[in-house]
CSV table of C-alpha atoms in Angstrom, one decimal:
chain,number,residue,atom,x,y,z
D,1,UNK,CA,40.6,84.6,126.9
D,2,UNK,CA,42.4,88.0,126.1
D,3,UNK,CA,45.7,86.4,125.6
D,4,UNK,CA,43.9,84.1,123.4
D,5,UNK,CA,42.2,87.0,121.6
D,6,UNK,CA,46.0,88.7,121.6
D,7,UNK,CA,47.4,85.9,120.1
D,8,UNK,CA,45.0,85.4,117.1
D,9,UNK,CA,46.0,89.6,116.7
D,10,UNK,CA,49.2,88.7,116.2
D,11,UNK,CA,49.1,85.6,113.7
D,12,UNK,CA,50.7,86.1,110.5
D,13,UNK,CA,47.5,85.2,107.4
D,14,UNK,CA,50.4,83.2,105.7
D,15,UNK,CA,52.3,80.9,108.1
D,16,UNK,CA,49.6,81.1,110.8
D,17,UNK,CA,51.9,81.4,113.3
D,18,UNK,CA,53.0,84.9,115.8
D,19,UNK,CA,54.8,87.0,113.7
D,20,UNK,CA,58.3,87.2,112.6
D,21,UNK,CA,60.0,90.7,111.6
D,22,UNK,CA,56.4,91.3,111.0
D,23,UNK,CA,56.3,94.1,107.7
D,24,UNK,CA,53.2,96.9,106.8
D,25,UNK,CA,51.9,97.2,103.5
D,26,UNK,CA,50.4,100.3,102.2
D,27,UNK,CA,46.7,99.0,102.9
D,28,UNK,CA,47.6,98.1,106.7
D,29,UNK,CA,47.9,94.7,107.0
D,30,UNK,CA,50.5,92.9,108.5
D,31,UNK,CA,52.7,89.4,107.7
D,32,UNK,CA,55.8,87.9,108.1
D,33,UNK,CA,58.5,89.8,106.1
D,34,UNK,CA,59.9,86.1,104.8
D,35,UNK,CA,56.3,84.7,103.9
D,36,UNK,CA,54.9,88.4,101.9
D,37,UNK,CA,58.2,88.2,100.2
D,38,UNK,CA,57.8,84.4,99.4
D,39,UNK,CA,54.3,84.7,98.4
D,40,UNK,CA,55.3,87.3,95.9
D,41,UNK,CA,57.7,85.3,94.5
D,42,UNK,CA,55.4,83.2,92.8
D,43,UNK,CA,52.3,84.8,92.9
D,44,UNK,CA,51.4,88.9,92.0
D,45,UNK,CA,52.9,91.9,94.5
D,46,UNK,CA,49.7,92.5,96.0
D,47,UNK,CA,48.1,92.3,99.6
D,48,UNK,CA,47.0,88.9,100.2
D,49,UNK,CA,43.5,89.7,102.3
D,50,UNK,CA,42.6,92.8,100.2
D,51,UNK,CA,44.0,92.0,96.9
D,52,UNK,CA,45.1,95.8,96.9
D,53,UNK,CA,49.0,96.0,94.7
D,54,UNK,CA,52.0,96.8,96.0
D,55,UNK,CA,53.7,99.7,93.8
D,56,UNK,CA,57.0,98.1,92.2
D,57,UNK,CA,59.1,100.7,93.7
D,58,UNK,CA,58.1,100.6,97.1
D,59,UNK,CA,59.9,98.8,100.0
D,60,UNK,CA,58.7,96.4,103.0
D,61,UNK,CA,59.6,97.9,106.0
D,62,UNK,CA,59.6,96.6,109.3
D,63,UNK,CA,56.7,97.4,111.9
D,64,UNK,CA,59.0,97.9,114.8
D,65,UNK,CA,56.1,98.5,117.6
D,66,UNK,CA,53.9,95.3,116.4
D,67,UNK,CA,57.5,93.2,116.6
D,68,UNK,CA,58.0,94.1,119.8
D,69,UNK,CA,54.5,93.3,121.1
D,70,UNK,CA,55.2,90.3,120.0
D,71,UNK,CA,57.8,89.7,121.9
D,72,UNK,CA,56.3,90.2,124.8
D,73,UNK,CA,53.6,87.9,124.3
D,74,UNK,CA,56.4,85.0,123.2
D,75,UNK,CA,58.4,85.7,126.4
D,76,UNK,CA,54.8,85.8,128.5
D,77,UNK,CA,54.0,82.2,126.9
D,78,UNK,CA,57.4,81.1,127.9
D,79,UNK,CA,57.3,81.9,131.5
D,80,UNK,CA,60.4,81.8,134.2
D,81,UNK,CA,62.7,79.5,133.0
D,82,UNK,CA,62.4,76.1,134.8
D,83,UNK,CA,64.8,74.6,137.7
D,84,UNK,CA,67.2,71.8,136.9
D,85,UNK,CA,65.4,68.3,137.0
D,86,UNK,CA,61.6,69.9,137.2
D,87,UNK,CA,59.2,68.9,135.4
D,88,UNK,CA,58.0,70.6,132.2
D,89,UNK,CA,55.3,73.2,133.0
D,90,UNK,CA,52.6,74.8,130.3
D,91,UNK,CA,53.2,77.6,128.7
D,92,UNK,CA,50.4,79.7,130.5
D,93,UNK,CA,48.6,77.6,133.5
D,94,UNK,CA,51.9,76.4,135.5
D,95,UNK,CA,50.8,72.7,135.4
D,96,UNK,CA,52.3,69.4,134.1
D,97,UNK,CA,51.8,68.5,130.6
D,98,UNK,CA,50.1,65.2,131.3
D,99,UNK,CA,47.2,65.0,128.4
D,100,UNK,CA,47.6,65.5,124.8
D,101,UNK,CA,44.8,67.5,123.1
D,102,UNK,CA,43.6,65.4,119.9
D,103,UNK,CA,42.0,68.6,118.8
D,104,UNK,CA,44.4,71.0,118.4
D,105,UNK,CA,47.6,68.0,118.6
D,106,UNK,CA,49.5,69.3,121.3
D,107,UNK,CA,50.6,68.4,124.9
D,108,UNK,CA,48.2,70.4,127.5
D,109,UNK,CA,47.8,70.1,131.5
D,110,UNK,CA,44.5,69.5,133.6
D,111,UNK,CA,44.0,73.4,133.4
D,112,UNK,CA,44.0,73.5,129.9
D,113,UNK,CA,41.3,70.8,129.6
D,114,UNK,CA,39.0,73.3,131.6
D,115,UNK,CA,39.5,76.6,129.9
D,116,UNK,CA,40.5,76.1,126.0
D,117,UNK,CA,40.1,72.0,125.6
D,118,UNK,CA,37.0,71.5,127.7
D,119,UNK,CA,34.9,70.0,124.3
D,120,UNK,CA,38.1,68.3,122.5
D,121,UNK,CA,39.4,64.5,122.1
D,122,UNK,CA,42.1,64.0,124.8
D,123,UNK,CA,44.4,61.3,125.8
D,124,UNK,CA,46.9,60.2,128.2
D,125,UNK,CA,51.0,61.1,126.9
D,126,UNK,CA,51.4,57.5,127.3
D,127,UNK,CA,48.6,56.2,125.7
D,128,UNK,CA,48.7,58.6,122.8
D,129,UNK,CA,53.0,57.8,122.4
D,130,UNK,CA,51.7,54.0,122.5
D,131,UNK,CA,49.3,54.8,119.5
D,132,UNK,CA,51.3,57.1,117.3
D,133,UNK,CA,54.5,54.5,117.7
D,134,UNK,CA,52.0,51.9,116.5
D,135,UNK,CA,51.3,54.0,113.6
D,136,UNK,CA,54.6,54.1,112.8
D,137,UNK,CA,55.9,50.8,112.8
D,138,UNK,CA,53.1,50.3,110.9
D,139,UNK,CA,53.8,52.8,108.6
D,140,UNK,CA,57.7,51.3,108.5
D,141,UNK,CA,56.3,48.1,107.3
D,142,UNK,CA,54.3,50.3,104.3
D,143,UNK,CA,57.4,52.0,103.5
D,144,UNK,CA,59.4,48.7,103.7
D,145,UNK,CA,57.0,47.0,101.2
D,146,UNK,CA,57.3,50.6,99.1
D,147,UNK,CA,61.0,50.1,99.2
D,148,UNK,CA,60.9,46.5,97.6
D,149,UNK,CA,57.9,47.2,94.8
D,150,UNK,CA,60.3,50.3,93.7
D,151,UNK,CA,63.6,48.0,93.7
D,152,UNK,CA,61.5,45.1,91.6
D,153,UNK,CA,60.4,48.0,89.4
D,154,UNK,CA,63.7,49.3,89.2
D,155,UNK,CA,65.3,46.3,88.1
D,156,UNK,CA,62.8,45.7,85.5
D,157,UNK,CA,63.1,48.9,84.1
D,158,UNK,CA,66.9,48.1,83.9
D,159,UNK,CA,65.8,44.9,82.1
D,160,UNK,CA,63.9,46.9,79.5
D,161,UNK,CA,66.2,49.1,79.5
D,162,UNK,CA,69.4,46.8,78.8
D,163,UNK,CA,66.7,44.8,76.2
D,164,UNK,CA,65.8,47.8,74.4
D,165,UNK,CA,69.8,48.9,73.7
D,166,UNK,CA,70.8,45.2,73.0
D,167,UNK,CA,67.7,45.1,70.2
D,168,UNK,CA,68.6,48.6,68.8
D,169,UNK,CA,71.6,47.5,68.5
D,170,UNK,CA,71.0,44.4,66.5
D,171,UNK,CA,68.4,46.2,64.9
D,172,UNK,CA,71.0,48.9,63.5
D,173,UNK,CA,73.6,46.1,63.1
D,174,UNK,CA,70.8,44.9,60.2
D,175,UNK,CA,70.0,47.9,58.8
D,176,UNK,CA,73.3,49.0,58.4
D,177,UNK,CA,74.0,45.7,56.3
D,178,UNK,CA,70.6,46.1,54.7
D,179,UNK,CA,72.3,49.6,53.1
D,180,UNK,CA,75.7,47.9,52.9
D,181,UNK,CA,74.0,45.5,50.6
D,182,UNK,CA,71.9,48.1,49.0
D,183,UNK,CA,74.3,50.1,47.8
D,184,UNK,CA,76.8,47.0,46.3
D,185,UNK,CA,73.5,45.9,44.4
D,186,UNK,CA,73.3,49.2,43.5
D,187,UNK,CA,76.7,49.3,42.1
D,188,UNK,CA,76.5,46.5,40.3
D,189,UNK,CA,73.5,48.0,38.6
D,190,UNK,CA,75.3,51.3,37.8
D,191,UNK,CA,77.9,49.8,36.2
D,192,UNK,CA,75.8,47.2,34.1
D,193,UNK,CA,73.5,50.5,33.6
D,194,UNK,CA,76.9,52.9,32.0
D,195,UNK,CA,78.4,50.0,30.7
D,196,UNK,CA,74.7,49.7,28.5
D,197,UNK,CA,74.8,53.2,27.8
D,198,UNK,CA,78.0,53.3,26.3
D,199,UNK,CA,77.5,50.6,24.2
D,200,UNK,CA,74.1,52.2,22.4
D,201,UNK,CA,76.3,55.0,22.2
D,202,UNK,CA,79.1,53.3,20.6
D,203,UNK,CA,76.4,51.8,17.9
D,204,UNK,CA,74.7,54.9,17.7
D,205,UNK,CA,77.8,57.1,16.6
D,206,UNK,CA,79.0,54.0,14.4
D,207,UNK,CA,76.0,54.4,12.3
D,208,UNK,CA,76.5,58.0,12.0
D,209,UNK,CA,80.1,57.6,11.3
D,210,UNK,CA,79.4,55.8,7.9
D,211,UNK,CA,76.5,58.1,7.1
D,212,UNK,CA,79.3,61.1,7.3
D,213,UNK,CA,81.6,58.8,4.7
D,214,UNK,CA,78.7,58.5,2.4
D,215,UNK,CA,77.7,62.2,2.3
D,216,UNK,CA,81.6,63.1,1.9
D,217,UNK,CA,82.1,60.3,-0.5
D,218,UNK,CA,78.3,61.9,-2.8
D,219,UNK,CA,80.5,65.7,-2.1
D,220,UNK,CA,83.3,64.3,-3.8
D,221,UNK,CA,81.0,62.5,-6.8
D,222,UNK,CA,79.5,65.7,-7.2
D,223,UNK,CA,82.9,68.2,-6.9
D,224,UNK,CA,84.2,65.5,-9.7
D,225,UNK,CA,81.1,65.4,-11.9
D,226,UNK,CA,81.4,69.6,-11.8
D,227,UNK,CA,85.1,70.2,-12.6
D,228,UNK,CA,84.5,67.6,-15.4
D,229,UNK,CA,81.0,69.7,-16.6
D,230,UNK,CA,83.3,72.8,-16.5
D,231,UNK,CA,85.9,71.2,-18.5
D,232,UNK,CA,83.7,70.4,-21.6
D,233,UNK,CA,82.1,73.3,-21.7
D,234,UNK,CA,85.2,74.7,-22.5
D,235,UNK,CA,86.3,72.7,-25.7
D,236,UNK,CA,85.8,74.4,-28.8
D,237,UNK,CA,86.0,71.3,-31.0
D,238,UNK,CA,82.2,70.3,-31.6
D,239,UNK,CA,83.1,66.8,-32.2
D,240,UNK,CA,84.6,66.4,-29.1
D,241,UNK,CA,82.7,68.1,-27.3
D,242,UNK,CA,79.8,65.8,-28.6
D,243,UNK,CA,81.5,62.5,-28.3
D,244,UNK,CA,82.5,63.3,-24.5
D,245,UNK,CA,79.4,65.1,-23.7
D,246,UNK,CA,77.7,61.4,-24.0
D,247,UNK,CA,79.9,59.7,-21.8
D,248,UNK,CA,79.4,61.9,-18.8
D,249,UNK,CA,76.9,60.9,-16.3
D,250,UNK,CA,75.7,62.6,-13.4
D,251,UNK,CA,76.4,60.9,-9.5
D,252,UNK,CA,73.1,59.2,-8.3
D,253,UNK,CA,71.1,60.9,-6.0
D,254,UNK,CA,71.6,61.0,-2.5
D,255,UNK,CA,68.5,59.7,-1.1
D,256,UNK,CA,67.0,60.7,2.3
D,257,UNK,CA,69.4,60.5,5.9
D,258,UNK,CA,69.2,57.3,7.6
D,259,UNK,CA,67.8,58.3,11.0
D,260,UNK,CA,70.3,57.2,14.3
D,261,UNK,CA,68.7,54.7,16.5
D,262,UNK,CA,68.7,56.7,19.9
D,263,UNK,CA,66.0,56.6,22.4
D,264,UNK,CA,66.7,57.2,25.9
D,265,UNK,CA,63.4,56.0,27.8
D,266,UNK,CA,64.4,52.8,26.2
D,267,UNK,CA,67.8,53.0,28.0
D,268,UNK,CA,66.0,53.9,31.2
D,269,UNK,CA,63.0,51.5,31.0
D,270,UNK,CA,64.0,48.6,32.4
D,271,UNK,CA,66.8,50.6,34.9
D,272,UNK,CA,64.1,51.9,36.3
D,273,UNK,CA,62.3,48.7,37.0
D,274,UNK,CA,64.8,47.3,38.0
D,275,UNK,CA,65.6,49.9,41.2
D,276,UNK,CA,61.9,49.7,42.1
D,277,UNK,CA,62.4,46.4,42.9
D,278,UNK,CA,65.7,46.6,44.4
D,279,UNK,CA,63.8,49.5,46.4
D,280,UNK,CA,61.8,46.9,48.2
D,281,UNK,CA,65.0,44.6,49.6
D,282,UNK,CA,66.0,47.1,52.2
D,283,UNK,CA,63.6,46.6,55.3
D,284,UNK,CA,63.1,42.5,53.6
D,285,UNK,CA,64.5,40.5,56.3
D,286,UNK,CA,64.7,37.5,53.9
D,287,UNK,CA,66.3,37.3,50.7
D,288,UNK,CA,66.7,34.8,47.5
D,289,UNK,CA,69.8,32.9,45.3
D,290,UNK,CA,68.5,34.6,42.8
D,291,UNK,CA,69.0,38.3,44.0
D,292,UNK,CA,71.8,40.3,42.3
D,293,UNK,CA,74.6,41.4,45.3
D,294,UNK,CA,74.8,40.4,48.5
D,295,UNK,CA,71.1,41.6,49.6
D,296,UNK,CA,69.9,39.0,52.4
D,297,UNK,CA,73.1,37.3,51.9
D,298,UNK,CA,72.3,35.9,49.1
D,299,UNK,CA,71.4,33.0,51.1
D,300,UNK,CA,68.6,30.4,51.3
D,301,UNK,CA,66.1,32.8,52.4
D,302,UNK,CA,62.7,33.9,50.9
D,303,UNK,CA,62.5,37.3,49.0
D,304,UNK,CA,60.5,38.9,46.8
D,305,UNK,CA,61.7,37.4,43.6
D,306,UNK,CA,64.8,37.8,41.6
D,307,UNK,CA,65.9,40.4,39.7
D,308,UNK,CA,67.2,40.4,36.2
D,309,UNK,CA,69.3,40.6,34.1
D,310,UNK,CA,72.1,40.7,36.7
D,311,UNK,CA,74.0,37.5,37.4
D,312,UNK,CA,74.2,36.2,40.6
D,313,UNK,CA,77.4,36.4,42.2
D,314,UNK,CA,77.2,33.2,44.9
D,315,UNK,CA,80.1,31.2,44.3
D,316,UNK,CA,80.3,27.7,42.7
D,317,UNK,CA,81.2,26.2,46.3
D,318,UNK,CA,78.1,27.7,48.1
D,319,UNK,CA,75.5,26.8,45.1
D,320,UNK,CA,76.7,22.9,45.5
D,321,UNK,CA,76.7,23.2,49.5
D,322,UNK,CA,72.9,24.3,48.7
D,323,UNK,CA,72.1,20.7,47.0
D,324,UNK,CA,72.3,19.2,50.3
D,325,UNK,CA,70.3,22.5,51.8
D,326,UNK,CA,68.2,21.1,54.8
D,327,UNK,CA,65.4,23.1,56.6
D,328,UNK,CA,66.2,23.3,60.5
D,329,UNK,CA,63.8,24.4,63.7
D,330,UNK,CA,65.0,24.7,67.3
D,331,UNK,CA,63.5,22.1,69.6
D,332,UNK,CA,61.7,24.4,72.4
D,333,UNK,CA,61.4,21.8,75.2
D,334,UNK,CA,65.7,21.8,75.0
D,335,UNK,CA,66.0,25.6,75.3
D,336,UNK,CA,67.7,26.7,78.2
D,337,UNK,CA,65.3,29.2,80.1
D,338,UNK,CA,67.0,32.8,79.3
D,339,UNK,CA,66.7,31.6,75.5
D,340,UNK,CA,63.5,32.6,73.7
D,341,UNK,CA,62.5,31.4,70.4
D,342,UNK,CA,61.2,33.5,67.6
D,343,UNK,CA,59.4,33.1,63.9
D,344,UNK,CA,58.2,29.3,64.4
D,345,UNK,CA,60.9,28.4,65.9
D,346,UNK,CA,63.6,29.4,63.6
D,347,UNK,CA,64.8,32.2,65.6
D,348,UNK,CA,66.4,32.2,69.3
D,349,UNK,CA,67.4,35.3,71.2
D,350,UNK,CA,69.1,35.4,74.7
D,351,UNK,CA,67.0,37.7,76.7
D,352,UNK,CA,67.9,38.9,80.1
D,353,UNK,CA,63.9,37.8,81.3
D,354,UNK,CA,63.6,34.1,82.1
D,355,UNK,CA,60.5,32.2,80.1
D,356,UNK,CA,59.1,30.9,83.6
D,357,UNK,CA,59.9,27.3,84.7
D,358,UNK,CA,62.7,24.9,82.7
D,359,UNK,CA,61.7,21.6,80.9
D,360,UNK,CA,63.1,18.6,82.0
D,361,UNK,CA,64.8,18.4,78.9
D,362,UNK,CA,65.9,21.7,78.1
D,363,UNK,CA,69.7,22.9,78.8
D,364,UNK,CA,71.0,24.4,82.0
D,365,UNK,CA,73.6,26.2,80.0
D,366,UNK,CA,73.0,28.7,77.5
D,367,UNK,CA,72.4,26.2,74.7
D,368,UNK,CA,69.3,25.0,72.7
D,369,UNK,CA,69.4,22.2,70.1
D,370,UNK,CA,67.0,21.1,66.9
D,371,UNK,CA,64.9,19.2,67.0
D,372,UNK,CA,65.6,17.4,63.6
D,373,UNK,CA,69.2,14.9,63.9
D,374,UNK,CA,70.9,13.0,60.6
D,375,UNK,CA,71.9,9.8,61.0
D,376,UNK,CA,73.1,9.3,57.3
D,377,UNK,CA,73.6,11.0,53.7
D,378,UNK,CA,74.9,14.3,53.4
D,379,UNK,CA,73.5,17.4,55.3
D,380,UNK,CA,73.7,21.6,55.0
D,381,UNK,CA,72.5,24.7,57.0
D,382,UNK,CA,73.3,27.4,57.3
D,383,UNK,CA,73.0,30.2,60.5
D,384,UNK,CA,72.9,33.8,61.3
D,385,UNK,CA,74.5,35.4,63.9
D,386,UNK,CA,73.4,39.1,65.5
D,387,UNK,CA,77.4,39.1,66.7
D,388,UNK,CA,80.6,37.2,68.1
D,389,UNK,CA,80.6,34.8,70.5
D,390,UNK,CA,77.9,32.2,69.8
D,391,UNK,CA,79.0,28.8,69.0
D,392,UNK,CA,77.6,26.1,66.4
D,393,UNK,CA,78.2,22.3,66.1
D,394,UNK,CA,76.8,18.8,66.5
D,395,UNK,CA,75.8,16.4,69.4
D,396,UNK,CA,75.1,12.8,69.9
D,397,UNK,CA,71.6,12.5,71.9
D,398,UNK,CA,73.8,11.7,75.6
D,399,UNK,CA,74.9,15.1,75.2
D,400,UNK,CA,74.8,16.7,78.9
D,401,UNK,CA,72.4,19.0,79.5
D,402,UNK,CA,74.2,20.3,83.1
D,403,UNK,CA,76.7,22.7,83.5
D,404,UNK,CA,80.2,21.0,84.7
D,405,UNK,CA,83.6,22.7,85.3
D,406,UNK,CA,84.1,26.3,84.6
D,407,UNK,CA,83.2,26.5,80.7
D,408,UNK,CA,80.1,28.1,79.9
D,409,UNK,CA,79.4,25.5,77.3
D,410,UNK,CA,79.6,22.0,76.9
D,411,UNK,CA,79.8,21.6,72.7
D,412,UNK,CA,82.8,20.2,71.8
D,413,UNK,CA,84.3,19.6,75.7
D,414,UNK,CA,83.3,15.8,75.4
D,415,UNK,CA,83.9,12.6,73.1
D,416,UNK,CA,80.4,13.1,72.2
D,417,UNK,CA,80.2,16.8,70.4
D,418,UNK,CA,81.8,18.5,68.0
D,419,UNK,CA,82.1,22.8,67.8
D,420,UNK,CA,83.0,25.9,66.2
D,421,UNK,CA,83.6,28.9,68.8
D,422,UNK,CA,83.3,32.0,67.0
D,423,UNK,CA,84.8,34.6,69.5
D,424,UNK,CA,85.8,38.6,68.4
D,425,UNK,CA,89.9,37.9,68.5
D,426,UNK,CA,89.4,34.3,67.1
D,427,UNK,CA,87.5,30.9,66.3
D,428,UNK,CA,88.4,27.7,68.6
D,429,UNK,CA,87.4,24.6,66.7
D,430,UNK,CA,86.4,21.9,70.1
D,431,UNK,CA,86.5,18.0,70.1
D,432,UNK,CA,86.7,16.2,73.4
D,433,UNK,CA,88.2,18.7,75.5
D,434,UNK,CA,90.7,19.8,72.3
D,435,UNK,CA,91.2,22.9,70.7
D,436,UNK,CA,92.6,24.1,67.9
D,437,UNK,CA,93.1,27.8,67.4
D,438,UNK,CA,92.2,29.8,64.0
D,439,UNK,CA,91.7,33.2,62.4
D,440,UNK,CA,89.1,35.4,63.7
D,441,UNK,CA,86.0,35.7,60.9
D,442,UNK,CA,82.7,38.1,61.3
D,443,UNK,CA,81.0,34.8,62.0
D,444,UNK,CA,77.6,36.9,60.6
D,445,UNK,CA,76.9,34.3,58.2
D,446,UNK,CA,78.2,30.9,59.0
D,447,UNK,CA,77.3,27.2,57.1
D,448,UNK,CA,77.8,23.9,58.3
D,449,UNK,CA,78.3,20.6,55.8
D,450,UNK,CA,78.0,17.2,57.1
D,451,UNK,CA,78.5,14.0,55.5
D,452,UNK,CA,78.2,11.1,57.6
D,453,UNK,CA,79.2,9.1,54.6
D,454,UNK,CA,82.3,10.4,54.4
D,455,UNK,CA,82.6,10.8,58.5
D,456,UNK,CA,83.4,14.7,57.8
D,457,UNK,CA,82.0,17.8,59.5
D,458,UNK,CA,83.0,20.8,58.2
D,459,UNK,CA,82.3,25.0,59.1
D,460,UNK,CA,82.4,27.2,56.5
D,461,UNK,CA,82.4,31.4,56.8
D,462,UNK,CA,79.8,32.5,53.8
D,463,UNK,CA,81.5,36.3,54.2
D,464,UNK,CA,82.7,38.4,52.4
D,465,UNK,CA,83.4,35.2,50.2
D,466,UNK,CA,82.7,30.9,51.3
D,467,UNK,CA,85.9,29.8,52.8
D,468,UNK,CA,86.2,26.6,54.8
D,469,UNK,CA,87.1,27.2,58.3
D,470,UNK,CA,88.0,23.8,59.9
D,471,UNK,CA,87.3,20.0,59.2
D,472,UNK,CA,86.6,17.3,61.8
D,473,UNK,CA,86.9,13.5,60.9
D,474,UNK,CA,85.3,10.9,62.8
D,475,UNK,CA,82.8,7.7,62.6
D,476,UNK,CA,79.4,9.0,63.4
D,477,UNK,CA,77.6,6.4,64.9
D,478,UNK,CA,75.2,8.1,66.3
D,479,UNK,CA,71.8,10.5,65.3
D,480,UNK,CA,73.6,13.9,65.1
D,481,UNK,CA,71.8,16.6,66.4
D,482,UNK,CA,72.5,20.5,65.6
D,483,UNK,CA,72.9,22.1,68.7
D,484,UNK,CA,74.3,25.9,69.6
D,485,UNK,CA,75.5,28.1,72.1
D,486,UNK,CA,74.7,31.5,72.3
D,487,UNK,CA,76.4,35.0,74.9
D,488,UNK,CA,73.7,37.2,77.0
D,489,UNK,CA,72.4,39.4,73.9
D,490,UNK,CA,73.3,37.2,71.1
D,491,UNK,CA,70.5,36.3,68.7
D,492,UNK,CA,71.0,33.7,66.0
D,493,UNK,CA,68.6,32.5,63.0
D,494,UNK,CA,68.0,29.1,61.0
D,495,UNK,CA,68.0,30.7,57.0
D,496,UNK,CA,65.6,28.8,55.2
D,497,UNK,CA,65.8,27.8,51.7
D,498,UNK,CA,63.0,27.6,49.5
D,499,UNK,CA,62.1,24.5,48.3
D,500,UNK,CA,64.7,22.4,50.2
D,501,UNK,CA,64.6,18.8,49.5
D,502,UNK,CA,65.4,15.7,52.1
D,503,UNK,CA,67.4,12.8,50.3
D,504,UNK,CA,65.8,9.4,50.9
D,505,UNK,CA,66.4,7.5,54.3
D,506,UNK,CA,67.3,10.5,56.4
D,507,UNK,CA,66.4,10.9,59.8
D,508,UNK,CA,64.4,14.2,59.3
D,509,UNK,CA,62.1,12.1,56.7
D,510,UNK,CA,61.9,8.9,59.5
D,511,UNK,CA,60.4,11.4,61.8
D,512,UNK,CA,58.7,13.3,59.8
D,513,UNK,CA,60.2,16.3,60.1
D,514,UNK,CA,61.2,19.4,57.4
């Protein structure tokens, strides 16, 4: 008991262990030098027991006498060194360590159970080890489950981050395009506004010139009259004076000055209204053929309405194609699991996370086809892509749903489909496994013209101007479905034309689709 009390007296109040390099504060309390310094690093410089402040200039000094006492206690606890092969002995009682005190958490001997651990919970060493091993193995299972969960969450986080990056990139591209279109429209209105101001200025200045000429002519007439009057006043002959004075007629009075027509508010009134409407196009997703400039690409999309009086710059070829425009929608059952549909099945986007189980009729490749098909007549549709690395085309209903070979898509790889693949470095036209290489295009806005009567399929690039890319000639003897392939992270939108009509007898009309 005395040894235990001595050990308590030599215990640091911070680390609860025997002093190591004990230092004494001015208040008389002792602590391990490392403990008190660490405590001061996180709290105030004061004694942890009595809270007496420690002066900033004071220096900690080692308590030599206390250090020596601690060393003696440590040596007594260790006892003599055991001989090689001998059983371990306890620190104080000289008996084998056969038990484990669960209350104090240390190995003890039989003497400890009498003198120190009489009322404590104890167990045999091997029994305690087995129980501890079982606890550790259970903890391994828990940590393994946590590791699996953390890896799954990390993967989900990476997928979400990739989706955010892809969405941000697409959004930035779209907003940049909107601003470009807005700037083009603003430039057009600026030129028209300046032209109108110049015309109004020229008209007002022409009237000013006419008025100036009238005033100058009147001044000359007055000067001539004054000269005649002065000559007549100097005439000495009375008869001559009287005869000539009757013939002298003064100039007609000048009259009021004609005001010039110039009104700044009239010049700016229409422009202010136009700019107000134009600002609403910035974040609109859809356009209208009546729009000025290329806001929303002047394509078959919805918009707040036309802005007059600027004429639409859509080329005649594209306007002619619009006469056969078809509004399409995607067939959800045909879409690959990684292709997600939005906006009433008018937009498709490749995402890193699958939607779930694949439908029986879905593509194994990253492809989707439209719900509409065509068997006769002439039909035209337009699509907007987020970037390159997309394929669009038409195919018979028998187009293979499963992957065959090494190609990432099967559009144009066989005899039942025709496709145009838009890549960053070039464009490829595919049919029956044969390819024709074409120059690179922007590929952001594309058109497809299908004339079944003439057996002609033509792909168009619509930006910066309408131009044909490639034409297929074939005898189409089955219904044709528009079909598309997208690289990961890409999106594609089916442009909608307000008021698009169906030709009589088309496959769409027969099936009730619009």
